[in-house]
mmCIF file of C-alpha atoms and ligand atoms in Angstrom:
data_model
loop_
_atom_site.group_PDB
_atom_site.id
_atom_site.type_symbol
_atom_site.label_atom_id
_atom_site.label_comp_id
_atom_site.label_asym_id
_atom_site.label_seq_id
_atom_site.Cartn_x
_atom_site.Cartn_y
_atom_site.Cartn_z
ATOM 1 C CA UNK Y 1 15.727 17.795 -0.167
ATOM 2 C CA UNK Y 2 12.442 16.658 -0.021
ATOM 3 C CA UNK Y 3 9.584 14.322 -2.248
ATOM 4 C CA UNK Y 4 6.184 15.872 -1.628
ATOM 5 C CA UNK Y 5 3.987 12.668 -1.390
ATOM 6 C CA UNK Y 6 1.128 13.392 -3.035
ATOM 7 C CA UNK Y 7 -0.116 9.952 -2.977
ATOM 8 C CA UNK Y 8 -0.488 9.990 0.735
ATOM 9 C CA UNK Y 9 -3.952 12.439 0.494
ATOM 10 C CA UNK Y 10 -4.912 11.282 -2.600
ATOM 11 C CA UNK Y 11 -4.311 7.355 -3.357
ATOM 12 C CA UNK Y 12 -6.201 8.199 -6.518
ATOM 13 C CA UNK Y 13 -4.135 10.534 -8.414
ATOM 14 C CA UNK Y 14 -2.571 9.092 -11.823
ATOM 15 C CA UNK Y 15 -0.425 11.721 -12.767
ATOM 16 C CA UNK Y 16 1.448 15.073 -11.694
ATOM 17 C CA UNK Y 17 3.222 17.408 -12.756
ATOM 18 C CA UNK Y 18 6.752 17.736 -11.102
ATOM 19 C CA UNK Y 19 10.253 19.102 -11.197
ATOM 20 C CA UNK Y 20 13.137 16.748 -11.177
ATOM 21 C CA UNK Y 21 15.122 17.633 -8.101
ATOM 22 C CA UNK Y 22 18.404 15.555 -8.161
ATOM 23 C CA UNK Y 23 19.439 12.697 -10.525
ATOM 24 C CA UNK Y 24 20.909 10.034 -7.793
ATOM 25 C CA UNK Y 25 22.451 6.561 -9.108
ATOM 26 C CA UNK Y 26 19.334 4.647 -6.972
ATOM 27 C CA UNK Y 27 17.152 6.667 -9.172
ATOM 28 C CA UNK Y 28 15.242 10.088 -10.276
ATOM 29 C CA UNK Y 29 14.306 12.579 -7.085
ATOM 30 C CA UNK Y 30 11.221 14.500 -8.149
ATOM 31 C CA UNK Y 31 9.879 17.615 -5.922
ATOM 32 C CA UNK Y 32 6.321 15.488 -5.641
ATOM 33 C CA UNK Y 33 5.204 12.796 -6.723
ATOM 34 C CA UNK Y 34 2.302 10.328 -7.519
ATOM 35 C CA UNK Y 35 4.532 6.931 -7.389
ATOM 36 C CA UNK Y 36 4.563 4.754 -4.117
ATOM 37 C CA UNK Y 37 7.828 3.931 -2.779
ATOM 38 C CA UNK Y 38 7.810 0.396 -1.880
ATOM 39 C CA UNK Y 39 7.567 -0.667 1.556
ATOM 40 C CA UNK Y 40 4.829 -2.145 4.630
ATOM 41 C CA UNK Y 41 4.438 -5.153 1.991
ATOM 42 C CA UNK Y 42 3.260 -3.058 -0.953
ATOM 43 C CA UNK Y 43 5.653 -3.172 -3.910
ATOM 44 C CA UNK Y 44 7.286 -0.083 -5.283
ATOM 45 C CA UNK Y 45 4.696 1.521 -8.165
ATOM 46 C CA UNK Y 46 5.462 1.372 -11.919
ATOM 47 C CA UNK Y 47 4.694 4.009 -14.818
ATOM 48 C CA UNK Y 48 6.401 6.651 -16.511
ATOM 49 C CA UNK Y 49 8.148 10.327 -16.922
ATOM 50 C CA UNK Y 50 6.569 12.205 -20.009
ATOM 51 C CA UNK Y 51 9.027 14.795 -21.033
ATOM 52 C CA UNK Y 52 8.077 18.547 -22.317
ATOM 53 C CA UNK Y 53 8.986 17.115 -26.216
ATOM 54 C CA UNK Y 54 6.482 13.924 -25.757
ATOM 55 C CA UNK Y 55 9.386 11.369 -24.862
ATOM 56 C CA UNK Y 56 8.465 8.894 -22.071
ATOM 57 C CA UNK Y 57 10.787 7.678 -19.343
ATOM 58 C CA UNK Y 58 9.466 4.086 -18.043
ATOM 59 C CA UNK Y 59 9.813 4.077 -14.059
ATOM 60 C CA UNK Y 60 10.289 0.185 -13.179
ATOM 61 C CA UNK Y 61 9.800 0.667 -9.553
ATOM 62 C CA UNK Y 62 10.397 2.996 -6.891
ATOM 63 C CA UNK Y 63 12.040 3.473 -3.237
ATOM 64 C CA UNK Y 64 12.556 5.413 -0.760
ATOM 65 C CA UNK Y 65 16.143 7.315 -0.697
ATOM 66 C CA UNK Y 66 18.508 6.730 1.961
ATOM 67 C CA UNK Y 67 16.598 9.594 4.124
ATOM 68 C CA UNK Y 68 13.181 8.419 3.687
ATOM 69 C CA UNK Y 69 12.645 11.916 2.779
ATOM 70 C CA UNK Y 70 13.250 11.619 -0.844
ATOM 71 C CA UNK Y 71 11.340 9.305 -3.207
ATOM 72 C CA UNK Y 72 13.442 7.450 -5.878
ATOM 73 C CA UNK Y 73 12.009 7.141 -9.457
ATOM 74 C CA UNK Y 74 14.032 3.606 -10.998
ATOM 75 C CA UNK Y 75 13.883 4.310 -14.577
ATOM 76 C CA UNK Y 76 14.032 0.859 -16.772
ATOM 77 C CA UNK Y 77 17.394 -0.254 -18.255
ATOM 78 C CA UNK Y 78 18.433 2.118 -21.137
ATOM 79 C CA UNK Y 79 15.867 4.561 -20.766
ATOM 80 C CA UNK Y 80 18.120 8.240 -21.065
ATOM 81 C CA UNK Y 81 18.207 10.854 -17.846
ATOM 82 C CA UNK Y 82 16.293 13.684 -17.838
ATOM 83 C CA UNK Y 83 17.374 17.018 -17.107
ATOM 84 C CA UNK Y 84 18.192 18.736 -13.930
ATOM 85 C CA UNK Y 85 15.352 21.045 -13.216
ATOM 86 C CA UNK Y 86 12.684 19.289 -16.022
ATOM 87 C CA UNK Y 87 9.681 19.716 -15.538
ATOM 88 C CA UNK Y 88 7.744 16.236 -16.632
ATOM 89 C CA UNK Y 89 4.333 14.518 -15.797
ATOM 90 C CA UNK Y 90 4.648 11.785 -13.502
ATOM 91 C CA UNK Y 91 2.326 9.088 -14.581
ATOM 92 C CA UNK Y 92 1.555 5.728 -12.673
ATOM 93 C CA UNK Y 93 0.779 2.360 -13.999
ATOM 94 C CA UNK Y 94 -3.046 3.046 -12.822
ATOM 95 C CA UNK Y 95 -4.212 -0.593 -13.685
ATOM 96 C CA UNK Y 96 -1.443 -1.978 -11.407
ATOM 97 C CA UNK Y 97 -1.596 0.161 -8.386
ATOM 98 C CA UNK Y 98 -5.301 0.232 -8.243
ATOM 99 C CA UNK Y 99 -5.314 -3.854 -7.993
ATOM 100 C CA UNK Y 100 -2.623 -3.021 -5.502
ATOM 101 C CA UNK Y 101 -4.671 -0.656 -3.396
ATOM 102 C CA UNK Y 102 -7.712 -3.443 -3.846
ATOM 103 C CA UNK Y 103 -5.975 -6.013 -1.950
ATOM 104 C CA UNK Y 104 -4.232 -4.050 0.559
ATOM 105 C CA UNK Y 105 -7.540 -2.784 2.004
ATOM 106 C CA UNK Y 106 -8.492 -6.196 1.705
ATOM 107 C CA UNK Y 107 -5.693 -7.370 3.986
ATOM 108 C CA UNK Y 108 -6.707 -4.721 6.608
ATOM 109 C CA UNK Y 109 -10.112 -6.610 6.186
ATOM 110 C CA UNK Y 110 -8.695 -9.852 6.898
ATOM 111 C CA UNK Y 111 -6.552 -8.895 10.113
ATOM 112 C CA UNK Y 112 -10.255 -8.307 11.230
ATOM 113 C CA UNK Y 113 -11.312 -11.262 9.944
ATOM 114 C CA UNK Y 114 -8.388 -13.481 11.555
ATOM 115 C CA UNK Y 115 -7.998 -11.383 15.226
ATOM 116 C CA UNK Y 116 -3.962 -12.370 15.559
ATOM 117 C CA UNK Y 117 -0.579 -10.776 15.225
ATOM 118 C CA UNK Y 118 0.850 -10.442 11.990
ATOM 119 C CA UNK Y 119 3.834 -11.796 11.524
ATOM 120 C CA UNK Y 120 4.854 -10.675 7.439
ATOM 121 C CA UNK Y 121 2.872 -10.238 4.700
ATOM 122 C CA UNK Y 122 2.512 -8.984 0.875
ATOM 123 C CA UNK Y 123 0.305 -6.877 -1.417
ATOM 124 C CA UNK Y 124 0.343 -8.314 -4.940
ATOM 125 C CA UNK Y 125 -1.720 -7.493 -7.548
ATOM 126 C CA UNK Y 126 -5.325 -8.121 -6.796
ATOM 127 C CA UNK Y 127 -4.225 -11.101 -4.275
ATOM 128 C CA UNK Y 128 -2.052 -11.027 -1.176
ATOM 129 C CA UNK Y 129 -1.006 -13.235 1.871
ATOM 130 C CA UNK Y 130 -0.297 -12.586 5.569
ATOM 131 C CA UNK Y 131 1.298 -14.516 8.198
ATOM 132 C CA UNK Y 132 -0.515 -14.928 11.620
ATOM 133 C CA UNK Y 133 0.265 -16.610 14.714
ATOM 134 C CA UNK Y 134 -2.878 -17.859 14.853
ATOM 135 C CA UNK Y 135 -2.201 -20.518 17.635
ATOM 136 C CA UNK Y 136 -3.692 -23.767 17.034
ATOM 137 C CA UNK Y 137 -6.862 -22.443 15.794
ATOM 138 C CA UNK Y 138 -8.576 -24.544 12.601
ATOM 139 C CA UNK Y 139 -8.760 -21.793 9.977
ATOM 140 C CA UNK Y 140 -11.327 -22.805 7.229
ATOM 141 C CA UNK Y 141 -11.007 -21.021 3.616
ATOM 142 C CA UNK Y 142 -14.643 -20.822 3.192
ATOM 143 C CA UNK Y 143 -15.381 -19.578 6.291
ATOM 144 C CA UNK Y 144 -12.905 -16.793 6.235
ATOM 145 C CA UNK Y 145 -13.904 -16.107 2.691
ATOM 146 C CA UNK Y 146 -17.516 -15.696 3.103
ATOM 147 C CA UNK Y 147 -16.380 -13.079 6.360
ATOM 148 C CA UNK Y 148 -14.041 -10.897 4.399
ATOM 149 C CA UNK Y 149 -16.753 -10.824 1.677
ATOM 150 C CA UNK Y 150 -19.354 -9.565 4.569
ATOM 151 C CA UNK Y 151 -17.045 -6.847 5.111
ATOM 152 C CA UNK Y 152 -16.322 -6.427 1.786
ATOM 153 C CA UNK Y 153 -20.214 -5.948 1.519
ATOM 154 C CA UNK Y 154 -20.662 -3.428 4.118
ATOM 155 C CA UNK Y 155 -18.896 -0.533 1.611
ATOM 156 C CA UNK Y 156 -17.520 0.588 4.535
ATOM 157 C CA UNK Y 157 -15.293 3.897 4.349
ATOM 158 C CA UNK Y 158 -11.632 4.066 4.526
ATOM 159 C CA UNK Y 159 -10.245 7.119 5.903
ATOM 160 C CA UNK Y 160 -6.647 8.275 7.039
ATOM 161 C CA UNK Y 161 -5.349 10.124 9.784
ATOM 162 C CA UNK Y 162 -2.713 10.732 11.881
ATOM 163 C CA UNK Y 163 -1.531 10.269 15.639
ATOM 164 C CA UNK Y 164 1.232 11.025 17.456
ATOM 165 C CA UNK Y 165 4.441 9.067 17.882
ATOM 166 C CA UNK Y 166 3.940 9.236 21.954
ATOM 167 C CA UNK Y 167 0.047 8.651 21.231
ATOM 168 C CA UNK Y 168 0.759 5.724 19.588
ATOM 169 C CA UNK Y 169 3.059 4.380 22.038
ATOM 170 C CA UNK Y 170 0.267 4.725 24.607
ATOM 171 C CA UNK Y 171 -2.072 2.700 22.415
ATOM 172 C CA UNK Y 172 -0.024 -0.685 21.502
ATOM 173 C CA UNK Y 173 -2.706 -2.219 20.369
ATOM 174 C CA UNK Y 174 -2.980 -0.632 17.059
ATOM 175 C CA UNK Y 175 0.309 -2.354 15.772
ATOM 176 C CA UNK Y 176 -0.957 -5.959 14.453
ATOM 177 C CA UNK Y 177 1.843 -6.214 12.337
ATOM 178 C CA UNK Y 178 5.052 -7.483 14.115
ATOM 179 C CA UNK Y 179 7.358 -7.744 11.138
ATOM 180 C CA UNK Y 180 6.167 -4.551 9.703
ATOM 181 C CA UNK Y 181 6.901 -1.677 12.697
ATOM 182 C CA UNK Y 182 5.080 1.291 11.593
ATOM 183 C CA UNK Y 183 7.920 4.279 10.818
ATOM 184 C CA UNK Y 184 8.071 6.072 14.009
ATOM 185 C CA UNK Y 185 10.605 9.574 14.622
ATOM 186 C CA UNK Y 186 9.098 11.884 12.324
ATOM 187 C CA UNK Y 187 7.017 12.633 15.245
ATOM 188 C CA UNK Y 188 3.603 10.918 13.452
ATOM 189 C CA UNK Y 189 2.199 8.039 12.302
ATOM 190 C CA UNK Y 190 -0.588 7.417 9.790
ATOM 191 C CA UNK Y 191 -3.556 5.560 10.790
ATOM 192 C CA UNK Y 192 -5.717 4.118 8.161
ATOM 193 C CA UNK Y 193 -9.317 3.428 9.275
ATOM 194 C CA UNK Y 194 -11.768 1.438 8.153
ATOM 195 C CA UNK Y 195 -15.536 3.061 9.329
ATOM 196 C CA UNK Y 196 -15.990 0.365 12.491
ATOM 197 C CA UNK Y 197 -13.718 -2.394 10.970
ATOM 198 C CA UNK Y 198 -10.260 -1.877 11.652
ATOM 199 C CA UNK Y 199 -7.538 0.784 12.309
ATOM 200 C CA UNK Y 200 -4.105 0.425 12.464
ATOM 201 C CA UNK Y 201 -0.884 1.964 11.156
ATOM 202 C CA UNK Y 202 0.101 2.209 7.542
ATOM 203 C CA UNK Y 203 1.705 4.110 4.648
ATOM 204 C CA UNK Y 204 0.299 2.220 1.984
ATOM 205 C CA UNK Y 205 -2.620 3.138 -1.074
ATOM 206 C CA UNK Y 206 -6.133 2.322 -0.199
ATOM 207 C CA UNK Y 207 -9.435 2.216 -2.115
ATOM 208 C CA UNK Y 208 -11.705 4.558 -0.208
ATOM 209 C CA UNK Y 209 -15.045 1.878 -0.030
ATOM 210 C CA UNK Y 210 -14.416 -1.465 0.521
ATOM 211 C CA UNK Y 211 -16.895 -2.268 -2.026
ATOM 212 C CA UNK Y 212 -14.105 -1.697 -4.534
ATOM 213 C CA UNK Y 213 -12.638 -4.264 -3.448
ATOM 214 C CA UNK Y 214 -14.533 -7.063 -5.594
ATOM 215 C CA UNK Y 215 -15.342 -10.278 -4.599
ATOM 216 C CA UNK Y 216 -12.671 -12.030 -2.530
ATOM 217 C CA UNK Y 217 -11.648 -15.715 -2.358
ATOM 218 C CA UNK Y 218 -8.874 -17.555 -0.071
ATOM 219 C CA UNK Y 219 -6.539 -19.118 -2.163
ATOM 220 C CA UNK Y 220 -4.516 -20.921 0.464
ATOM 221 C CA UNK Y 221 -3.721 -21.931 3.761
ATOM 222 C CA UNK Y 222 -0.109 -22.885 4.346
ATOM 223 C CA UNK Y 223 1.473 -23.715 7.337
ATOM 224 C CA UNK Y 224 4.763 -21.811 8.162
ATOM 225 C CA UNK Y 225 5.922 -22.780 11.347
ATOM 226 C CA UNK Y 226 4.357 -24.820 14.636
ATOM 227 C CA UNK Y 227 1.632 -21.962 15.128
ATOM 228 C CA UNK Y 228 2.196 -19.712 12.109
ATOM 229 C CA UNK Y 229 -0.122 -19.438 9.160
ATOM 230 C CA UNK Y 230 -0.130 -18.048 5.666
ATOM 231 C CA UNK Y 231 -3.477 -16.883 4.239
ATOM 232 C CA UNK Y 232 -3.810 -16.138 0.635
ATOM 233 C CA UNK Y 233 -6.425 -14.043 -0.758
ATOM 234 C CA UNK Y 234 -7.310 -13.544 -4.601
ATOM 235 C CA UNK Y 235 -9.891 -10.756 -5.263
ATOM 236 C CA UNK Y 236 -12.027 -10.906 -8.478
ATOM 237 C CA UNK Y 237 -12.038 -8.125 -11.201
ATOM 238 C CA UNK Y 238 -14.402 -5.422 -9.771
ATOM 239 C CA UNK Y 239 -15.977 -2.614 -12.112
ATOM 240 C CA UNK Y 240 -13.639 0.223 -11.498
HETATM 241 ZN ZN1 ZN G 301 -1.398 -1.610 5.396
#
């Protein structure tokens, strides 16, 4: 069994119409589906299942099955199982998971921004951190700020593609992320590029112009450990 993930072409589809596949006790397996499954530091997306008769099913989050092949649906506490083989209309929390998909392109941004490995990191809802061993470098907040927002500026286009697992052994420079290996044994990986910015591995949501971002502003600088940092960035509301 498979979860066709539709969300992987298309961050920006809010709904879709799907079968469900199995009922598991992690959660519902659909046959596609528009909800993320969390992981890479981007939480699990939130929404609903709208039945044939009207009735909505609230999804509190979603994961990946045991497999990684299937995608798990949570449904909220109480909410009543649907039926083997419904058909129902998979529908995100669109205000949440496009805040989401702001602020993970703008943490792409920032590993540009701040050149060192990644140790962890987390995609909230228009803000984020990441953890770099940034050495003994001075980091400034208004200095990194004003960069990201130059970025941010250049409406640059995010695209996706993918490589080989052997092509990206060959190129280990792509992985900035330490803590966050990108899933390798399917025999790909996806890149996510941003138009003469940054590319590296991931399987998260992304706005497709970094204007869309909004206006960005570092929130923090905490030190972790003897040469590890955590950055926080807090994006204002943008128009979309
Ligand atoms: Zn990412």
């Amino acid at each position: 069994m498979k979860t066709d993930p539709l969300f992987r072409e298309d961050a920006y589809l809010r709904e879709a119409e799907a079968i469900v596949a199995a009922i598991e006790p992690g959660g519902i397996v659909l046959d596609r589906t528009v909800f993320y499954p969390q992981g890479g530091g981007q939480p699990g997306d939130r929404g609903a299942l709208v039945l044939d008769d009207g009735s909505r099913l609230a999804v509190a989050n979603t994961v990946y099955g045991a497999d990684r092949a299937t995608i798990l649906h949570v449904l909220a506490d109480g909410a009543p199982l649907p039926a083997l083989g419904a058909r129902v209309l998979a529908r995100i929390d669109w205000n949440l998971r496009f805040k989401r998909m702001r602020a993970h392109s703008a943490l792409h941004l920032l590993t540009a921004v701040l050149p060192y490995p990644v140790t962890g990191g987390a995609v909230g809802e228009a803000e984020g951190r990441l953890d770099f061993d940034s050495g003994e470098a001075a980091l400034d907040k208004g200095e990194i700020a004003e960069k990201l927002n130059a970025l941010i500026g250049q409406d640059a286009a995010v695209r996706t593609r993918w490589i080989s697992d052997d092509e990206l052994v060959a190129n280990p420079g792509l992985v900035k992320t330490m803590s966050v290996k990108p899933p390798t044994g399917t025999g790909r990986v996806r890149l996510v590029e941003i138009e003469g910015i940054d590319l590296q591995p991931c399987g998260g949501t992304h706005v497709l112009r970094t204007a869309e971002i909004g206006l960005a502003a570092v929130t923090g600088i905490e030190k972790k450990g003897r040469i590890n940092r955590r950055v926080r960035i807090a994006l204002s509301q943008s128009e979309a």
